[in-house]
CSV table of C-alpha atoms in Angstrom, one decimal:
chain,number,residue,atom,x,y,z
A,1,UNK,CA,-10.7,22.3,4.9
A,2,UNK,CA,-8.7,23.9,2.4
A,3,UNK,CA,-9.9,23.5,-1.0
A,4,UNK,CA,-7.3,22.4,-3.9
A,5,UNK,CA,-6.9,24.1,-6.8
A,6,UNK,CA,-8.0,22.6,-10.0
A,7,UNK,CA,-5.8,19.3,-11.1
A,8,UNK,CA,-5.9,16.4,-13.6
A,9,UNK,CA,-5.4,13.0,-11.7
A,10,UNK,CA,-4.9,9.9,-14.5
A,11,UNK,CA,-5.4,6.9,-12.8
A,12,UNK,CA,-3.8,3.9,-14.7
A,13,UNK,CA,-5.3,0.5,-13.4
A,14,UNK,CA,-8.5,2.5,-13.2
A,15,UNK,CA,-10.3,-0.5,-13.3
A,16,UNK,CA,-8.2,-2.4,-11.0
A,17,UNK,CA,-8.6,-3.7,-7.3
A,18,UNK,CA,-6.9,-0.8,-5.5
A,19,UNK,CA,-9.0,1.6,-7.4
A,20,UNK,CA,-12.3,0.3,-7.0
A,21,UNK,CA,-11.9,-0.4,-3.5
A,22,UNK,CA,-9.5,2.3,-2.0
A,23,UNK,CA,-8.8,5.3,-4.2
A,24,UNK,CA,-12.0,6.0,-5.8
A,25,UNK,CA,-13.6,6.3,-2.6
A,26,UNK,CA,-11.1,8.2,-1.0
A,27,UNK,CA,-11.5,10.8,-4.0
A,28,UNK,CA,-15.4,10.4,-3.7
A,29,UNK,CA,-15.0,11.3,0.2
A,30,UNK,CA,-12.6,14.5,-0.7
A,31,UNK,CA,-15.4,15.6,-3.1
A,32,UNK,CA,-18.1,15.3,-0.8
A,33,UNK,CA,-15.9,17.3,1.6
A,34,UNK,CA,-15.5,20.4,-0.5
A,35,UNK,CA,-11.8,19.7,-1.2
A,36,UNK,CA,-11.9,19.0,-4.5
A,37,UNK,CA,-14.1,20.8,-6.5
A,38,UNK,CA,-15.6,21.0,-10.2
A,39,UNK,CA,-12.3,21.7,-12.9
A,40,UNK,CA,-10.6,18.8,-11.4
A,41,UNK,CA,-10.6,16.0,-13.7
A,42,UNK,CA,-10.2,11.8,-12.3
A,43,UNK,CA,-8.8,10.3,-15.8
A,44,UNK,CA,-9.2,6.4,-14.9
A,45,UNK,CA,-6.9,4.6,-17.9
A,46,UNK,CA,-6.7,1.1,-18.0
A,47,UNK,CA,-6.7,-1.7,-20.6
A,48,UNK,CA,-10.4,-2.3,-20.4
A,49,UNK,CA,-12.8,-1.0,-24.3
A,50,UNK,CA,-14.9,0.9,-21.4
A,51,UNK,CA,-17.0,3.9,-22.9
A,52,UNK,CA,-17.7,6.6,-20.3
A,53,UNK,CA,-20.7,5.4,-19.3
A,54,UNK,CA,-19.8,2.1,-19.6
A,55,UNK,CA,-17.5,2.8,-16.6
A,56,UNK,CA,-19.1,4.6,-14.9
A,57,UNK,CA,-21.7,2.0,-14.1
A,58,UNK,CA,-18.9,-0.4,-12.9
A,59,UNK,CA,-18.0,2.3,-10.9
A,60,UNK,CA,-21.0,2.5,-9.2
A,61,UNK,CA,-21.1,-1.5,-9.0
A,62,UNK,CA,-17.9,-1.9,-7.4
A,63,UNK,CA,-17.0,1.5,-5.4
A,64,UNK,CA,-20.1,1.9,-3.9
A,65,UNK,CA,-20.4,-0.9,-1.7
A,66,UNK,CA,-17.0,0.3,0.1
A,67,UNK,CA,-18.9,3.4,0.7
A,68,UNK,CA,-20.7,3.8,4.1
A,69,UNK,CA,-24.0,4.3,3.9
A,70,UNK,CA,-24.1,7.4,5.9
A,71,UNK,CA,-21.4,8.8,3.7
A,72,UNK,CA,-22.9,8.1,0.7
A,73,UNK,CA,-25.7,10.6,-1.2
A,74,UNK,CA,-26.9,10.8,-4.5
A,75,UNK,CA,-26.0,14.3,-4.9
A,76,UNK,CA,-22.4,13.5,-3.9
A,77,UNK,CA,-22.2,10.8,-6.1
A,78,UNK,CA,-23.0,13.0,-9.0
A,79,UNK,CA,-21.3,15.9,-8.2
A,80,UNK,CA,-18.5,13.5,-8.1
A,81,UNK,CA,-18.9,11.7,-11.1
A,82,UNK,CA,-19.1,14.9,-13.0
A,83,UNK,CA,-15.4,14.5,-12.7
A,84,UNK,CA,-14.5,11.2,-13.7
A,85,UNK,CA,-13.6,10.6,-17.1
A,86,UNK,CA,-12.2,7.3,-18.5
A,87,UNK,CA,-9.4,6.2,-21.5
A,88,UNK,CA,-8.9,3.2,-22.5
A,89,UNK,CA,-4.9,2.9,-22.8
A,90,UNK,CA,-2.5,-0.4,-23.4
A,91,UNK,CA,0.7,0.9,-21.5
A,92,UNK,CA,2.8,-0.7,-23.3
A,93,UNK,CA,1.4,0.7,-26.6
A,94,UNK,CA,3.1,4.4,-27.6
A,95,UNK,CA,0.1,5.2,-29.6
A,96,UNK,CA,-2.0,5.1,-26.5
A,97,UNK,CA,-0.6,7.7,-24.8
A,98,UNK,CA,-0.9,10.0,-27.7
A,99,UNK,CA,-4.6,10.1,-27.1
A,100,UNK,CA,-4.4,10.8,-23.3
A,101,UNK,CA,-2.1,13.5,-24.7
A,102,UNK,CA,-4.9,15.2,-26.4
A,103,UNK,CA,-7.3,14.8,-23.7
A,104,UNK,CA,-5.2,16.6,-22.0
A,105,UNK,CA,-4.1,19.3,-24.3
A,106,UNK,CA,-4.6,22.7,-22.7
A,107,UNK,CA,-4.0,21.7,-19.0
A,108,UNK,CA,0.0,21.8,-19.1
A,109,UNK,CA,-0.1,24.3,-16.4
A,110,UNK,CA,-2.2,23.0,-14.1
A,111,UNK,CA,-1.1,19.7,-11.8
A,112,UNK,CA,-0.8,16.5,-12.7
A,113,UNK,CA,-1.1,13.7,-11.1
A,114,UNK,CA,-0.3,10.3,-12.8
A,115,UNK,CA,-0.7,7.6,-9.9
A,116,UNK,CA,0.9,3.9,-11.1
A,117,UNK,CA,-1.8,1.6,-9.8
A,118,UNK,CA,-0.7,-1.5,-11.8
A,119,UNK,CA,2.0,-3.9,-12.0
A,120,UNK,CA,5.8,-3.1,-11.3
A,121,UNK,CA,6.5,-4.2,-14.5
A,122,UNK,CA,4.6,-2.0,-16.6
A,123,UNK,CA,6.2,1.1,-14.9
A,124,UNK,CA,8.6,1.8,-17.3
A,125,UNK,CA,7.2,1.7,-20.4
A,126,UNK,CA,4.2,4.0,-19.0
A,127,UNK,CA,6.6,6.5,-17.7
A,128,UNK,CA,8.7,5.9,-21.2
A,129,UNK,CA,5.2,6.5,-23.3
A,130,UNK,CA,4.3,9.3,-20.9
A,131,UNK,CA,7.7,11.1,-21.3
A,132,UNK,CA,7.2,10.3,-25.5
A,133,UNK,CA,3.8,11.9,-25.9
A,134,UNK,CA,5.1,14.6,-23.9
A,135,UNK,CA,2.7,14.4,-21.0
A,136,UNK,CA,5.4,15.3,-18.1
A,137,UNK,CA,5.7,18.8,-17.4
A,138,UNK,CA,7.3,20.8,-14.3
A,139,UNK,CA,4.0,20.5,-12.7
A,140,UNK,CA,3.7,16.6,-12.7
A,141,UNK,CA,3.8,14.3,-10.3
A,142,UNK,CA,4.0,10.8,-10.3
A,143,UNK,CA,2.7,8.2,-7.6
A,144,UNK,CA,4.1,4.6,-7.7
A,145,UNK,CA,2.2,2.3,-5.8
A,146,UNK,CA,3.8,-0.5,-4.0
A,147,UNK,CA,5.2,-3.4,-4.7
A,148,UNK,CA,8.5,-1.7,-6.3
A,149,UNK,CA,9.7,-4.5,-8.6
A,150,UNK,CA,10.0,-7.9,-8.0
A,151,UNK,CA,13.7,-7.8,-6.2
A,152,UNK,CA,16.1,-5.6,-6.1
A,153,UNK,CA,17.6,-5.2,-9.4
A,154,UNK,CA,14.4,-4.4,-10.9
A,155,UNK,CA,13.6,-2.4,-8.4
A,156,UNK,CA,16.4,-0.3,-9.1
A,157,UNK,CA,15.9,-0.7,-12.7
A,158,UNK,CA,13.0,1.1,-12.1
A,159,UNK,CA,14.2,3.5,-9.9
A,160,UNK,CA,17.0,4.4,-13.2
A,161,UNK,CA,14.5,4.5,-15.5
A,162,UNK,CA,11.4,6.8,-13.4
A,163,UNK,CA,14.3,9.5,-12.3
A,164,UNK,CA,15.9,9.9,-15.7
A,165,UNK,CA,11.9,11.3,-16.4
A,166,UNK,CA,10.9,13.0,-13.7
A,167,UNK,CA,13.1,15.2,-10.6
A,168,UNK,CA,13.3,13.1,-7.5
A,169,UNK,CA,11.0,15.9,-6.0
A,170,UNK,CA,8.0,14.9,-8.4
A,171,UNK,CA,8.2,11.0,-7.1
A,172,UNK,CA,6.0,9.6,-4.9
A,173,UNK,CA,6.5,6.4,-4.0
A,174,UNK,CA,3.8,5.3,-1.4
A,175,UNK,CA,2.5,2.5,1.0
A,176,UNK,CA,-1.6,3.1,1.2
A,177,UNK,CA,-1.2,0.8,4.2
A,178,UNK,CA,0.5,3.7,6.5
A,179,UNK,CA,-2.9,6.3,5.5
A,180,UNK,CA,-4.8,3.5,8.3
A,181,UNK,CA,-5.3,5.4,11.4
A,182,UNK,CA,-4.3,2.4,13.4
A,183,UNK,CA,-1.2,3.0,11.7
A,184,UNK,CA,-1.1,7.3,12.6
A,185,UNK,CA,-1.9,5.9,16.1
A,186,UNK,CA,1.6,4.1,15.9
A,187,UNK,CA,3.1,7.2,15.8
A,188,UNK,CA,1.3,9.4,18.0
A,189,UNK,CA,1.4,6.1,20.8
A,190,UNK,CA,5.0,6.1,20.5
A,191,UNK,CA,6.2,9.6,20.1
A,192,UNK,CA,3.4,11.5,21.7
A,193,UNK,CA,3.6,9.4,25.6
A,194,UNK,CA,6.3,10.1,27.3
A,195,UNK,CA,4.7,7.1,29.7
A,196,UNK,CA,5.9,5.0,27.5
A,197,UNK,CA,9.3,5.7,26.2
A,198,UNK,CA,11.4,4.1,28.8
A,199,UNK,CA,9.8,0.7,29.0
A,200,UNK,CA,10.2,0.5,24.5
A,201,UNK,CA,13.4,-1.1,24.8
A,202,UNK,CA,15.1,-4.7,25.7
A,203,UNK,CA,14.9,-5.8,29.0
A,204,UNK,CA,10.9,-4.8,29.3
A,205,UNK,CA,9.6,-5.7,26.4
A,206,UNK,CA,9.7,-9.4,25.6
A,207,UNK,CA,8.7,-9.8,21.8
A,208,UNK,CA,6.4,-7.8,19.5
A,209,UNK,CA,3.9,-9.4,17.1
A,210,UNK,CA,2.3,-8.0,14.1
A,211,UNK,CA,-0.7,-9.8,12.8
A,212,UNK,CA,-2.1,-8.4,9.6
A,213,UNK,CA,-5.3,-11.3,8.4
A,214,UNK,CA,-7.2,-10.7,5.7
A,215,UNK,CA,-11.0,-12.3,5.1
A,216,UNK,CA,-10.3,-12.0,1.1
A,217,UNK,CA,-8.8,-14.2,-1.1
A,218,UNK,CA,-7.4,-13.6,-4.9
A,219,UNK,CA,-10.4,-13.1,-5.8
A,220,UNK,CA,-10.7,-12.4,-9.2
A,221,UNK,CA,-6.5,-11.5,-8.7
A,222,UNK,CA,-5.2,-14.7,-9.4
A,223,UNK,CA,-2.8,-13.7,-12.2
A,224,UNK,CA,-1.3,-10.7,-10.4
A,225,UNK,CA,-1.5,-12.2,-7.0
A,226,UNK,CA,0.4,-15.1,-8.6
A,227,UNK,CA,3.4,-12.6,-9.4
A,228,UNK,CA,3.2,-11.3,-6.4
A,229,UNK,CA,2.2,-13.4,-3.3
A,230,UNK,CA,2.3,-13.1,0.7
A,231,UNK,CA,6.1,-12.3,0.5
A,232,UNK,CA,5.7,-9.1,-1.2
A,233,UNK,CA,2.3,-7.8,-1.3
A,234,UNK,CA,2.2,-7.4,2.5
A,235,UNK,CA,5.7,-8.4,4.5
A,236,UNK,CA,8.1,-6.4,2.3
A,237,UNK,CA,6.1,-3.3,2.7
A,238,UNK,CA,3.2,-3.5,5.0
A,239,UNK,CA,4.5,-4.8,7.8
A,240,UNK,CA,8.0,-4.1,7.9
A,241,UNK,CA,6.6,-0.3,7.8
A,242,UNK,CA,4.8,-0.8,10.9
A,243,UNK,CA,8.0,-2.8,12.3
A,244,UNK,CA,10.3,0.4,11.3
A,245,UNK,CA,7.3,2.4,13.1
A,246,UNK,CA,7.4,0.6,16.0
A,247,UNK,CA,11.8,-0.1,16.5
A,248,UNK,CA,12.8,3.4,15.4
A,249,UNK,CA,14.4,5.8,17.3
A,250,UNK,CA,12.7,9.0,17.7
A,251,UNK,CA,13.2,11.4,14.6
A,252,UNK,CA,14.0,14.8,15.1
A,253,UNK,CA,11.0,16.0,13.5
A,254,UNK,CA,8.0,15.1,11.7
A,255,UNK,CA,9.4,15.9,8.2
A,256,UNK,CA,8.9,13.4,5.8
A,257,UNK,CA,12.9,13.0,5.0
A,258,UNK,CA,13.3,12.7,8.7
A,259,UNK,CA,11.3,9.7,9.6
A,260,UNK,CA,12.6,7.8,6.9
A,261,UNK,CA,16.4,8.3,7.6
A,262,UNK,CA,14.8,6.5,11.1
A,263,UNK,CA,13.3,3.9,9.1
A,264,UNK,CA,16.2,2.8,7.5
A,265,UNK,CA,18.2,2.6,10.6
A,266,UNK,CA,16.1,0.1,11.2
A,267,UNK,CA,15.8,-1.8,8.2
A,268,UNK,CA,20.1,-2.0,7.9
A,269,UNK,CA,20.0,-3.4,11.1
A,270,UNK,CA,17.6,-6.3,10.7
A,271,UNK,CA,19.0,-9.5,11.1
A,272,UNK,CA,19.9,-11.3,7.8
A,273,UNK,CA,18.7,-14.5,7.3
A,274,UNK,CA,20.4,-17.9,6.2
A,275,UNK,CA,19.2,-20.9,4.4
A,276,UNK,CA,18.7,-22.5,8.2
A,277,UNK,CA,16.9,-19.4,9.0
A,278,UNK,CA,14.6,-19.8,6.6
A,279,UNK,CA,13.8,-23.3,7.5
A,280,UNK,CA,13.6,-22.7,11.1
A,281,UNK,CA,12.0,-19.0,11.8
A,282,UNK,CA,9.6,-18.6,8.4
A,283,UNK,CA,6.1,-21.1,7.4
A,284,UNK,CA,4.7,-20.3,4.1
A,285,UNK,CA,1.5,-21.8,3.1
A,286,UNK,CA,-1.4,-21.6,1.3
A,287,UNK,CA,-5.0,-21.9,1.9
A,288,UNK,CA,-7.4,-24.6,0.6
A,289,UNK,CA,-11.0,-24.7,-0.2
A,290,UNK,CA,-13.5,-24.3,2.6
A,291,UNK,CA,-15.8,-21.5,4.5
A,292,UNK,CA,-15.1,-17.8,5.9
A,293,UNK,CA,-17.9,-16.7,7.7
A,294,UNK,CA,-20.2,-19.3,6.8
A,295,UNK,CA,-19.7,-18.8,2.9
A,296,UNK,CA,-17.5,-21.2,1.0
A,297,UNK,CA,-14.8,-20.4,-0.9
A,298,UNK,CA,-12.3,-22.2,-3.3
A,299,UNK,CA,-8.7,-23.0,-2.6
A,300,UNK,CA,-5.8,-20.7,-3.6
A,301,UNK,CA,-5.6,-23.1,-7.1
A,302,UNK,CA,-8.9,-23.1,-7.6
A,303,UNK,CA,-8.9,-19.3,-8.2
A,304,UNK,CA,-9.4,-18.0,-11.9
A,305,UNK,CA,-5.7,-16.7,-13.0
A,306,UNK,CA,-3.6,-19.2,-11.0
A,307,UNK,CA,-1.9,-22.0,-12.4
A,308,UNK,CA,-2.0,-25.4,-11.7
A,309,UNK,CA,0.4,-26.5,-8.9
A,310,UNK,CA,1.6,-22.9,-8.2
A,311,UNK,CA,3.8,-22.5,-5.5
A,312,UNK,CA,3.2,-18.8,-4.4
A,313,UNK,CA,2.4,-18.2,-0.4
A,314,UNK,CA,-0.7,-16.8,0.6
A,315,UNK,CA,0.2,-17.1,4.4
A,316,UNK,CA,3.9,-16.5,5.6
A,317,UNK,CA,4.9,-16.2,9.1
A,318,UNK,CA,8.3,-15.2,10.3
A,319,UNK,CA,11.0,-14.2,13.7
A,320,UNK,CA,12.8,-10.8,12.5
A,321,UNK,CA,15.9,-9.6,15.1
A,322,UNK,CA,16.9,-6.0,14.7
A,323,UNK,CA,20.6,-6.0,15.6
A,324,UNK,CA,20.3,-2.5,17.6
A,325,UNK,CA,21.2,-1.3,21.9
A,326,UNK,CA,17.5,-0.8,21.8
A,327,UNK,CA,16.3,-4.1,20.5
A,328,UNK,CA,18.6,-6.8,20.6
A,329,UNK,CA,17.3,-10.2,21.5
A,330,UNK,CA,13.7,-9.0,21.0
A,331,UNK,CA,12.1,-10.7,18.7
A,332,UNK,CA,9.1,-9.8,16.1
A,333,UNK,CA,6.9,-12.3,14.9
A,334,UNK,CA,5.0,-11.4,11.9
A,335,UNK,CA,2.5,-13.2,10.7
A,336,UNK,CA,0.1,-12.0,7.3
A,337,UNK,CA,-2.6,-14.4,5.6
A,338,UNK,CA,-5.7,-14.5,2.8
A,339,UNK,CA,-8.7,-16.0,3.9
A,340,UNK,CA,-8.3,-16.2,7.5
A,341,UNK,CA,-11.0,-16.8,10.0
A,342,UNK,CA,-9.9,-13.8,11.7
A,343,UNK,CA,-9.7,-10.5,9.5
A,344,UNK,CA,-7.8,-8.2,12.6
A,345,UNK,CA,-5.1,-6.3,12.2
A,346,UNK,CA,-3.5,-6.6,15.2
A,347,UNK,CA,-0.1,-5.4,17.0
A,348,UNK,CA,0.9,-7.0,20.3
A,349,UNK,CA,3.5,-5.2,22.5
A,350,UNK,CA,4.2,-8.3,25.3
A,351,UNK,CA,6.0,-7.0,28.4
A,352,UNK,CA,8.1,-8.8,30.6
A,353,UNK,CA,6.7,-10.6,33.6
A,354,UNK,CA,7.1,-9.1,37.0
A,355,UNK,CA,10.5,-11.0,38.8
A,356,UNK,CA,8.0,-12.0,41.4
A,357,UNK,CA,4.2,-12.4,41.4
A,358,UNK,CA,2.6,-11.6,44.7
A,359,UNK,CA,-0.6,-13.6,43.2
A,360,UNK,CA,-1.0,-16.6,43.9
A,361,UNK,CA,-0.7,-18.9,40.6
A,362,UNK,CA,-4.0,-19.1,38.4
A,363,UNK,CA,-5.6,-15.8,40.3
């Protein structure tokens, strides 16, 4: 495994969800590889008074148990905290930034890494404060983590506002859903088989379902989960990335620039929806209090952050068409929910039946 040379990665919402849970032991699994190495440095920067040690326990609290226990060693552990270091930065306060400035001060030619794992929102004014304490240099990247804005025009907003900072080159804007190798085995099912490629079409496939449940609830993510909901944390960029996955036509390569000119062929031609659309082809709910796996757990309201008679969908179903030769009148039924009984992540390719069973009914 080729081993990386020596880089600063500032990870804002260091303290968040995401973090504890997904990127911090992804880094702790590329240390205990060999692929990153000591001179690296993991800045975690969020809101939180944290002294180093301070977080570095809650590290250990929270990362740890999404660490397999054969993975996990002592020595590992150490030789990766070794790298972590931790700020404590408001991101909408300029003065902040001046301090992660000086903690990094004598790095400017090295890489750097500042990975967004916070809300849309705050985007701007931490790429505005980074750009201000002159933390950006030719060698920066930045990583924005998904959900892009609430809607389009702040979406774009943000798009404005990140590219007037940094060259289109040194934006990253990423989906940690597609790193899943159920995902990879999407690709390599569709565009690896030639078995199958004449049967992916209309006329033998009947419909496609994608069913993404989760055993979690908010919690403890009430008030961003609030902002967010069903709609957008999972359908808007989870799922229809595995739908563009599985309805695109094959790209001509495995470039990155390549599969996503694909991607959008797909997304133009999905099937807009009107107000009877939405009545007839979507459910949105949410779920109450009661037991997952034998444990209770409260009701969406009940959860600390989410106010009283909130509205926002923790389940949402929906029928997509995809206007295209290849898929017309095949329909995709997604489906995404919190606290469901089942927890699979499932994709369902049905066939069409044969024009004539030779079976005799119920055999």
């Amino acid at each position: 495994m080729q081993q990386l040379e020596p880089f600063d990665l500032i990870l804002f919402g260091g303290t968040g969800d995401l973090a504890m849970r997904k990127l911090m032991p992804a880094l702790y699994r590329r240390v205990s590889a060999g692929q990153i190495t000591a001179g690296s440095r993991i800045i975690a920067v969020a809101r939180s008074n944290h002294t180093r040690d301070g977080f570095l326990a809650e590290l250990e609290a929270k990362c740890r148990p999404h660490l397999g226990a054969e993975e996990f060693t002592a020595e590992h552990w150490q030789t990766f905290v070794a790298l972590v270091d931790y700020l404590s930065v408001n991101a909408t306060v300029p003065e902040d930034f001046d301090r992660l400035a000086a903690k990094l001060k004598g790095s400017e030619d090295r890489v750097r890494v500042m990975f967004l794992s916070m809300a849309p929102n705050l985007f701007t004014s931490t790429c505005e404060n980074l750009s201000r304490a002159q933390i950006v240099t030719p060698q920066s990247r930045v990583v924005l983590e998904k959900p892009l804005g609430q809607d389009r025009a702040s979406a774009e907003a943000i798009n404005q506002l990140v590219g007037s900072i940094f060259e289109e080159k040194q934006i990253y804007r990423i989906d940690h859903y597609l790193g899943k190798e159920t995902v990879q085995n999407l690709i390599a099912l569709r565009f690896g088989n030639m078995l199958f490629e004449p049967l992916w079409r209309r006329g033998r496939i009947s419909h496609v379902q994608i069913t993404v449940g989760e055993h979690v609830g908010a919690e403890g993510r009430g008030e961003f989960y609030n902002q967010t909901g069903a709609m957008r944390d999972m359908v808007q960029n989870h799922m229809l990335q595995l739908l563009c996955i599985l309805a695109m036509e094959p790209p001509a390569s495995a470039d990155a620039d390549a599969m996503r000119d694909e991607k959008l062929k797909v997304l133009r031609a999905l099937k807009p929806m009107s107000e009877l659309d939405v009545q007839q082809k979507t459910v949105r709910g949410q779920y109450r209090a009661g037991a997952v796996e034998g444990k209770p757990v409260p009701g969406y309201l009940q959860e600390p952050g989410v106010p009283p008679g909130s509205m926002t969908e923790t389940f949402v179903a929906l029928k997509a068409e995809i206007n295209t030769w290849r898929w017309a009148g095949v329909p995709f039924y997604l489906r995404t929910g919190k606290h469901m009984a089942d927890g699979a992540r499932i994709v369902s390719i049905a066939f069409r039946e044969p024009p004539k069973s030779m079976f005799p009914a119920g055999s």
